[in-house]
XYZ file of C-alpha atoms in Angstrom:
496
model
C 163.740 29.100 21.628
C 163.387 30.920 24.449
C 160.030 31.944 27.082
C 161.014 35.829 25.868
C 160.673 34.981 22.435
C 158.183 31.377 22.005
C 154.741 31.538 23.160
C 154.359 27.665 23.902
C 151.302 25.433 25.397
C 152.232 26.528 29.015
C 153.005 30.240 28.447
C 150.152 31.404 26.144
C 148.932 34.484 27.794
C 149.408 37.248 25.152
C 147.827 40.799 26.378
C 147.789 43.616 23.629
C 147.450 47.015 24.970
C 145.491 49.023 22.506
C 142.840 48.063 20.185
C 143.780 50.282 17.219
C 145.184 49.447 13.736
C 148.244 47.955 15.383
C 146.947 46.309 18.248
C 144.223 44.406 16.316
C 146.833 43.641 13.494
C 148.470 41.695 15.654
C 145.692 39.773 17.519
C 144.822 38.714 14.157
C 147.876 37.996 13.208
C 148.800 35.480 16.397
C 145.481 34.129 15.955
C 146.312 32.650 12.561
C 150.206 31.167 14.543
C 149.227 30.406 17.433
C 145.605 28.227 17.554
C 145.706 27.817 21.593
C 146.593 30.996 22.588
C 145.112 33.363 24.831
C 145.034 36.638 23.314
C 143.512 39.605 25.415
C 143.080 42.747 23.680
C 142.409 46.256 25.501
C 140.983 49.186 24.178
C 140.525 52.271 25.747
C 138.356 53.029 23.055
C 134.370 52.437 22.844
C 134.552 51.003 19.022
C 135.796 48.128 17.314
C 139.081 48.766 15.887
C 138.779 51.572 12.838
C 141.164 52.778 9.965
C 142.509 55.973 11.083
C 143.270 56.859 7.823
C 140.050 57.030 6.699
C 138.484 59.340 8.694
C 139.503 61.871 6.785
C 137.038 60.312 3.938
C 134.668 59.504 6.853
C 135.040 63.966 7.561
C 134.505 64.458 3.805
C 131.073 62.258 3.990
C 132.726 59.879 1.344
C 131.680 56.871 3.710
C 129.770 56.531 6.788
C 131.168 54.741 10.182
C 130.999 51.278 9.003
C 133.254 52.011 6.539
C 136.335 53.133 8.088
C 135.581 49.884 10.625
C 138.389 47.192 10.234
C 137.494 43.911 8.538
C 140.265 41.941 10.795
C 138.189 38.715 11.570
C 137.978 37.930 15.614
C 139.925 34.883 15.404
C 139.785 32.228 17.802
C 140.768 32.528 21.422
C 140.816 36.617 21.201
C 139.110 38.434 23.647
C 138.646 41.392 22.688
C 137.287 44.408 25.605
C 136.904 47.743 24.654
C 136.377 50.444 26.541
C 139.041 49.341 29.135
C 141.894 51.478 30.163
C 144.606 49.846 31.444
C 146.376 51.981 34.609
C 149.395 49.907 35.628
C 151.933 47.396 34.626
C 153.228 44.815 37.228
C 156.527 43.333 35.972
C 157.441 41.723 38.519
C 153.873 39.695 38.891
C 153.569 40.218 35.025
C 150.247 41.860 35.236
C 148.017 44.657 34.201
C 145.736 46.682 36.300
C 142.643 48.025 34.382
C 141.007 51.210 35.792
C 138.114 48.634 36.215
C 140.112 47.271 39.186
C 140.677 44.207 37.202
C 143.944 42.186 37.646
C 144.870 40.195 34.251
C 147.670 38.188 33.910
C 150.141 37.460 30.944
C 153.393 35.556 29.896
C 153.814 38.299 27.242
C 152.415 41.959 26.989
C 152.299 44.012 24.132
C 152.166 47.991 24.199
C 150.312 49.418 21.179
C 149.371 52.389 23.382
C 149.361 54.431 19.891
C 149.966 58.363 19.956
C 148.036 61.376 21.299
C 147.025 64.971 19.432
C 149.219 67.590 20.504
C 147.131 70.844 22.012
C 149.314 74.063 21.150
C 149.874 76.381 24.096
C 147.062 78.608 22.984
C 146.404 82.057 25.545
C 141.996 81.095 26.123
C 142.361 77.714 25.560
C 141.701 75.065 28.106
C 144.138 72.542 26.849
C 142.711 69.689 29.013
C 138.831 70.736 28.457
C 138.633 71.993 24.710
C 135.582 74.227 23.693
C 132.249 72.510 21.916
C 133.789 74.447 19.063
C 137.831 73.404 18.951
C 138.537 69.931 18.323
C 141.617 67.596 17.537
C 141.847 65.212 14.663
C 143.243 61.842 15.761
C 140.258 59.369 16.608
C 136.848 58.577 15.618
C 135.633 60.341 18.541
C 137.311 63.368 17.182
C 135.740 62.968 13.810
C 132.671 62.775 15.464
C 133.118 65.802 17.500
C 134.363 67.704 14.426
C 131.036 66.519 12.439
C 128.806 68.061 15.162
C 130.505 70.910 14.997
C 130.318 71.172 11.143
C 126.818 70.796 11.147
C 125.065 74.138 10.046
C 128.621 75.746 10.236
C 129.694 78.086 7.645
C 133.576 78.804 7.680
C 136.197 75.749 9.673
C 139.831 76.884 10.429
C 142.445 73.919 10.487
C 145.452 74.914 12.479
C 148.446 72.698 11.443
C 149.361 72.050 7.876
C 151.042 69.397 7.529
C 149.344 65.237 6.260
C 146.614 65.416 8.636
C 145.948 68.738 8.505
C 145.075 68.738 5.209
C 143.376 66.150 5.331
C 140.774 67.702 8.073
C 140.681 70.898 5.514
C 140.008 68.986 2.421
C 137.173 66.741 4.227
C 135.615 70.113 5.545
C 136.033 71.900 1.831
C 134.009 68.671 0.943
C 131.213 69.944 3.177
C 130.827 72.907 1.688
C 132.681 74.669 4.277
C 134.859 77.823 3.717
C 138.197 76.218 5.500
C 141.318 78.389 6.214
C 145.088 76.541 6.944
C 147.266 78.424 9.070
C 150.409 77.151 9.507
C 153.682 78.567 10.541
C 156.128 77.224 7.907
C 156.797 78.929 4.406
C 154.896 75.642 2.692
C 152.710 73.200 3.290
C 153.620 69.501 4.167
C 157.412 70.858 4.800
C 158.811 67.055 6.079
C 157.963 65.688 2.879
C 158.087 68.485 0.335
C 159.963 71.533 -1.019
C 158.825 74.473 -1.183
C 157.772 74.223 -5.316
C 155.591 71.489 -4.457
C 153.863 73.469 -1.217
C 153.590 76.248 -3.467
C 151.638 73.836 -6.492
C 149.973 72.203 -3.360
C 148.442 75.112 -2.099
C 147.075 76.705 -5.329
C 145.759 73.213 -5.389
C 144.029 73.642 -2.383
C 142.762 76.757 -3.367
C 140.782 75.707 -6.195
C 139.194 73.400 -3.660
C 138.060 75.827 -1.472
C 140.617 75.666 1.166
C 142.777 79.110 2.013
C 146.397 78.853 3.504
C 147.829 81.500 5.560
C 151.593 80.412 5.917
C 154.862 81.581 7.780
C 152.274 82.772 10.621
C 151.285 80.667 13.929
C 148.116 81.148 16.393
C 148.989 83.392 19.749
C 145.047 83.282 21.210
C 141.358 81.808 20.681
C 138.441 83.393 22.407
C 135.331 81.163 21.806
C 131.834 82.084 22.166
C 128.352 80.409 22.244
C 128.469 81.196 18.044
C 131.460 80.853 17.060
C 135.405 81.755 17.929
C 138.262 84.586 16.922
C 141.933 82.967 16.195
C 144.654 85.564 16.673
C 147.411 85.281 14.511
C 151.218 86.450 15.630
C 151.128 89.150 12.432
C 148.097 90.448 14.256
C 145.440 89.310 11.787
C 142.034 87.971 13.129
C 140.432 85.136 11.703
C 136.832 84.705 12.777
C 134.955 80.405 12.096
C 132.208 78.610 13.347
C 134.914 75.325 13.886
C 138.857 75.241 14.683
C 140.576 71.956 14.052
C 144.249 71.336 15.960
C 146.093 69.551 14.118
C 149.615 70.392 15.234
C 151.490 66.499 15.429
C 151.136 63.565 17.799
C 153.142 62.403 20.279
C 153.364 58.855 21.562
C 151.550 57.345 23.868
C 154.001 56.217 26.705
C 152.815 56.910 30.295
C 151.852 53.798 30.665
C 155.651 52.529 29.865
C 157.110 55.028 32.058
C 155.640 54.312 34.730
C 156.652 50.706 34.388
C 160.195 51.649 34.182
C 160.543 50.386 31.011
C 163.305 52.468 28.686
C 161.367 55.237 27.371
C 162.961 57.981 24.960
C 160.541 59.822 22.047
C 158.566 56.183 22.315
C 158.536 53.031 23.503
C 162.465 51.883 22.749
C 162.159 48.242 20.829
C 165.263 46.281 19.456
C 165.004 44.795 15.961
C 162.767 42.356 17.248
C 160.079 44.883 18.799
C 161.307 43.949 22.564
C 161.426 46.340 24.972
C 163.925 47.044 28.067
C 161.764 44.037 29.637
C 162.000 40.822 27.577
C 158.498 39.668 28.485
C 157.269 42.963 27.303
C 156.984 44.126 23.176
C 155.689 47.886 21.921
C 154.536 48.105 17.941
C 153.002 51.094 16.222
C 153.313 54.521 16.999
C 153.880 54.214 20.617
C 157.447 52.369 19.665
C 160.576 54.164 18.961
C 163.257 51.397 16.831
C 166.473 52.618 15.912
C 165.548 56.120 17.382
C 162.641 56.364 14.987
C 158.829 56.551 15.744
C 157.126 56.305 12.194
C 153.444 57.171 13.140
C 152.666 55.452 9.477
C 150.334 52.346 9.221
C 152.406 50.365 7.312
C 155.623 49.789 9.217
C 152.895 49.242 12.029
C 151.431 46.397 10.315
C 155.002 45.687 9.022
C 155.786 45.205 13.117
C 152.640 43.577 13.879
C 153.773 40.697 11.612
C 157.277 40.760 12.937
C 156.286 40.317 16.711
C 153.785 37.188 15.468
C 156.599 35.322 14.093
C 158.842 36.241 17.050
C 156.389 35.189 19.585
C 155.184 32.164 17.836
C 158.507 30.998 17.271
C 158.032 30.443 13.478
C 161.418 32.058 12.448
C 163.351 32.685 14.776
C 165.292 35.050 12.306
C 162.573 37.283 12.266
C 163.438 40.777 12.225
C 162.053 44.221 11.737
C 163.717 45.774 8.880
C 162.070 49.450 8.418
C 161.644 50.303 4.709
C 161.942 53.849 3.290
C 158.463 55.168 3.609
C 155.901 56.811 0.935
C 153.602 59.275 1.837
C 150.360 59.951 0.429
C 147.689 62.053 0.486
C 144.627 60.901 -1.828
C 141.841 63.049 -1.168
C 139.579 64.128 -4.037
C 140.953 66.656 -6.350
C 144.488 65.878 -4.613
C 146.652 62.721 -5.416
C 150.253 63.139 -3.911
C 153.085 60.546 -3.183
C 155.964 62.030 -1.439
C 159.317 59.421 -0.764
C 162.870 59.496 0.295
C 165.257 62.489 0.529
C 163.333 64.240 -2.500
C 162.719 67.307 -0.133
C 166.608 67.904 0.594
C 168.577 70.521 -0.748
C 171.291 70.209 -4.146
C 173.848 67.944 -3.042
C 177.432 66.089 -5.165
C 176.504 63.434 -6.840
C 172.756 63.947 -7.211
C 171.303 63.893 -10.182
C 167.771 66.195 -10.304
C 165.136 66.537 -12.486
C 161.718 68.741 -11.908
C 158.640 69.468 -13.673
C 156.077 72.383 -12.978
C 153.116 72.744 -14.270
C 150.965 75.008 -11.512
C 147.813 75.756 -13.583
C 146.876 72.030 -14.159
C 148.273 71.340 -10.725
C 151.246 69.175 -11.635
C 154.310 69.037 -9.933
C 157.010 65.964 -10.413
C 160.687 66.152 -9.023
C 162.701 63.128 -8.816
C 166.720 62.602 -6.981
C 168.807 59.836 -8.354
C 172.066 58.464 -7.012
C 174.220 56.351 -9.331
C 170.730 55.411 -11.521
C 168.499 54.749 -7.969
C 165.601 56.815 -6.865
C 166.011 58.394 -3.450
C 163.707 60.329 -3.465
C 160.608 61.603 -5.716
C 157.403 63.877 -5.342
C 154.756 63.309 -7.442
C 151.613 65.891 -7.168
C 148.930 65.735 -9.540
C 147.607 63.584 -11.920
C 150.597 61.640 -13.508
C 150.138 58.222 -14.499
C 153.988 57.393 -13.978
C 153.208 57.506 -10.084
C 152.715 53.863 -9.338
C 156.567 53.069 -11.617
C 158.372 55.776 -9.503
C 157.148 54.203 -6.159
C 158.064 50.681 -7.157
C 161.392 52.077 -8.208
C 162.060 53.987 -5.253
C 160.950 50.802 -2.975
C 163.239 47.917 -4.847
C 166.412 50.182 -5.552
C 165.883 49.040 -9.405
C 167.538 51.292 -11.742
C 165.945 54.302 -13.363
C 164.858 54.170 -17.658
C 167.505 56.321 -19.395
C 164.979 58.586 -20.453
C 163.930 60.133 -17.429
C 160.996 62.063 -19.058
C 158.889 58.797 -18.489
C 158.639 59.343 -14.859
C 158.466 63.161 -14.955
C 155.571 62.783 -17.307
C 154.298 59.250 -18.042
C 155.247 58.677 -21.630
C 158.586 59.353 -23.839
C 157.977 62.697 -25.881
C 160.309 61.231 -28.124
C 157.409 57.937 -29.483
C 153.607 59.091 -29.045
C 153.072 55.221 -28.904
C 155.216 54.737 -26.243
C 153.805 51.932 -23.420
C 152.097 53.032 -20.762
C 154.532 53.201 -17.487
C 152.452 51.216 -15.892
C 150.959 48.356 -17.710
C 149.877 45.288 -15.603
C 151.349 42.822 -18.015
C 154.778 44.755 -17.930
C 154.698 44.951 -14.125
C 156.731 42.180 -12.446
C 155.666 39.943 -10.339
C 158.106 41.027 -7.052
C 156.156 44.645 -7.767
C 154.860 46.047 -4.178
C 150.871 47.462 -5.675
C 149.267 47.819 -1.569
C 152.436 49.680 0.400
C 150.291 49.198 3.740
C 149.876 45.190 3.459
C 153.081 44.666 1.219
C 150.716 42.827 -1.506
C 152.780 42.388 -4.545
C 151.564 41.954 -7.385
C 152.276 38.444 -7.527
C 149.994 38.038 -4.833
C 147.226 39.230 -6.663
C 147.667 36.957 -9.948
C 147.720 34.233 -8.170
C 144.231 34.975 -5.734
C 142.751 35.730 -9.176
C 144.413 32.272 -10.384
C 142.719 30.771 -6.991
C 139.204 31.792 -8.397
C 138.370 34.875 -7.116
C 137.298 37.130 -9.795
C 135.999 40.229 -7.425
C 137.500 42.724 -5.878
C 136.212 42.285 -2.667
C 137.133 38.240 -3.062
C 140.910 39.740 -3.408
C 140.393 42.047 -0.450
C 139.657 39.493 1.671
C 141.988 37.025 0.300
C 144.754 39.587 0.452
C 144.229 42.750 2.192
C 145.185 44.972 -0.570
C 143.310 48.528 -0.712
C 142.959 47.915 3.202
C 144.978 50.867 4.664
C 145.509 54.007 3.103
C 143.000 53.115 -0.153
C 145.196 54.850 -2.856
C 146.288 51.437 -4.512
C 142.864 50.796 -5.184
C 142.668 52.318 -8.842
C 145.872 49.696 -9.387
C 144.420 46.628 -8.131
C 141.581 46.914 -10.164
C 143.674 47.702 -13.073
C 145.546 44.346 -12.724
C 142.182 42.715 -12.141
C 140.538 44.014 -15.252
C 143.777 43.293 -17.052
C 143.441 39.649 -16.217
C 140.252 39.277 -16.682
C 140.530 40.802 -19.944
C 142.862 37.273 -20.971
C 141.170 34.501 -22.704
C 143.379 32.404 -22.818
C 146.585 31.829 -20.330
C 149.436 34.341 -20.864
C 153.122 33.373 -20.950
C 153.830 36.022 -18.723
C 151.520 35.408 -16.541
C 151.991 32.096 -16.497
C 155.730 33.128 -15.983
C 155.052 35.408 -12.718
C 152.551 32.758 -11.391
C 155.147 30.086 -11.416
C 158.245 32.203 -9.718
């Protein structure tokens, strides 16, 4: 063990950089390895630390501001200050400067600086002082801006269609609001879809009460005390009461600039989250690993646990392996789950299989590669969805009949079993993506006693980032509860 790697008894200083979902993963996290540390969290931020991803719930009115607040316990020896910026890194002294005037020391600093909403170069907009009535969606101050906004408004405009966007329109449509998507690609969501799916996806949409205007940008935006006109490039005027930005993010690294420290998109971080400065780590969306920066919660949490082991010198092994990530967007009247290479073109050696079904707002399309998943989209409601992610994340091989995962069942045997039975699950099955709660996990909590779903929550974390594996984890729950007596299967999983 080294001082880089091994926070010991007489180098325990751990300062964290950022108080967001990565940041307070990881105080938590060191808190539970590391009993006498010193761990000194920063947050630029006013709150406690908050699930970004639900905001878009908390936009919709689905929950209020406690519930998008994180449940990560304070753990001993965490100090945790929000509302402090920090303005400077000292290597050489190993310090930080907070714009406080406060000098803290550490034997190891951690960036988790996070991202920042781009502002498109719009002619009449002030992209350092935006309007009362423009807003970006990234933070809960942003949400909360938004909300005034929306209040007594009658028509929103959402200016970026891609996850997020969507997101912000769908919330707004919740509200009653007349929302309008422009964005400048041919479909919506074009990273992770093709353009079938956009086109399924925004008939969708429709129905909900959101309008897309596609293959056009914004030129101009001229506000005024009740309301604002967005110019479109095909000339087209689009008068709201509320425009939402929501045109990407882009990492937070100023901070590690100015510190010298190798900066590219983000934060560069070997496999085990160090930067160009031993003594110094970045996780989360601020860090850029193997030329990637994910901007996903969970290969933040994923690096979060990484860096703990690392720095507690529990395995010194420990490496950050990035898995293949699923997207999904769960709002109401929307459930999609987009993975892999499934929005690539035709390709040798790739076998492809689609189903449309735009009225009822279905769309499945699945790539396999010598009988492996590489890639799937699954819009709509299609109760194969949960099977096609677990096959995509453990590389198993694909059921002969492919019309299972197209469309849930076999045509060929009305009685077929459902896809996704608990008790046919196994017990290695990932159900929470965003904590990496297997199944397994689950059994054995509810073998532990706890017989709730908020016991499992708390015992496991599962449903605690993106929500959409909550219908599945109460599924398994009511499944076991269901069992009078002990199952063989069960039993089976429980003892692997």
């Amino acid at each position: 063990m080294t001082t880089e790697e091994t926070v010991d008894g007489s180098r325990n200083r751990v300062v964290i950089v950022g108080h967001g979902m990565a940041g307070a993963r990881l105080a938590a996290e060191l808190s539970a390895r590391l009993g006498d540390a010193k761990i000194t969290v920063l947050g630029a931020e006013l709150h406690r630390a908050y699930n970004r991803i639900m905001l878009s719930s908390l936009l919709a009115g689905k929950v209020d501001e406690s519930g998008v607040e994180l449940a990560e316990a304070a753990g001993h020896g965490i100090d945790v200050r929000p509302g402090v910026e920090v303005t400077a890194v000292d290597r050489a002294g190993r310090t930080v400067t907070t714009g406080q005037g406060d000098l803290i020391g550490y034997d190891h600093l951690v960036l988790a600086t996070g991202g920042r909403a781009l502002v498109p170069p719009l002619a009449g907009l002030d992209r350092e002082r935006l309007p009362d009535r423009v807003a970006v969606f990234r933070t809960l101050d942003d949400c909360r801006r938004i909300l005034a906004a929306a209040a007594g408004a009658r028509r929103a405009l959402v200016l970026g269609g891609g996850l997020l966007g969507l997101e912000a329109a769908r919330g707004l449509a919740a509200r009653g609001l007349d929302v309008h998507v422009v964005h400048p690609v041919g479909h919506l969501m074009e990273r992770q879809l093709d353009p079938a799916a956009g086109a399924v996806l925004a008939r969708t949409l429709a129905a909900l009460g959101v309008t897309t205007h596609l293959e056009v940008a914004a030129s101009a935006v001229h506000t005024r005390p009740d309301g604002l006109t967005l110019t479109l490039t095909d000339g087209r005027l689009l008068d709201a009461d509320l425009l939402v930005l929501s045109c990407g993010v882009r990492p937070d690294v100023e901070l590690a600039r100015a510190a010298g420290l190798t900066v590219d998109r983000g934060v560069v971080v070997d496999d085990r989250l160090r930067t160009s400065d031993p003594h110094i780590s970045a996780i989360g969306d601020c860090a850029q690993h193997a030329g990637v920066v994910t901007g996903l919660v969970a290969p933040a949490w994923e690096q979060a646990r990484v860096l703990a082991q690392v720095l507690a010198g529990q395995d010194p092994r420990a490496r950050y392996r990035p898995q293949p990530p699923v997207t999904r967007l769960k709002a109401a009247g929307i459930d999609l789950a987009a993975m892999g290479d499934a929005a690539a073109g035709p390709a040798p050696d790739v076998e492809e299989l689609s189903f449309s079904d735009p009225v009822r707002g279905t769309y499945a399309r699945l790539r396999i590669v010598g009988e492996r998943l590489t890639g799937a989209i699954m819009l709509g409601d299609n109760p194969a969805v949960g099977t096609v992610i677990q096959l995509f994340d453990r590389g198993t091989p694909v059921p002969v009949d492919r019309r299972t995962l197209l469309l849930g069942r076999s045509r060929d045997s009305a009685s077929a079993t459902p896809v996704e039975s608990p008790a046919l699950m196994p017990d290695a099955a990932t159900v929470c993506q965003c904590n990496t709660v297997r199944k397994g996990a689950l059994v054995r909590c509810w073998r532990a006693g706890a017989r709730s779903l908020d016991d499992v929550v708390a015992a496991t974390r599962a449903t605690t980032g993106c929500g959409s594996c909550r219908d599945a984890v109460e599924g398994i729950l009511g499944w076991l509860s269901s069992i009078d007596t002990p199952d063989p299967v069960v039993e089976a999983e429980v003892a692997a």
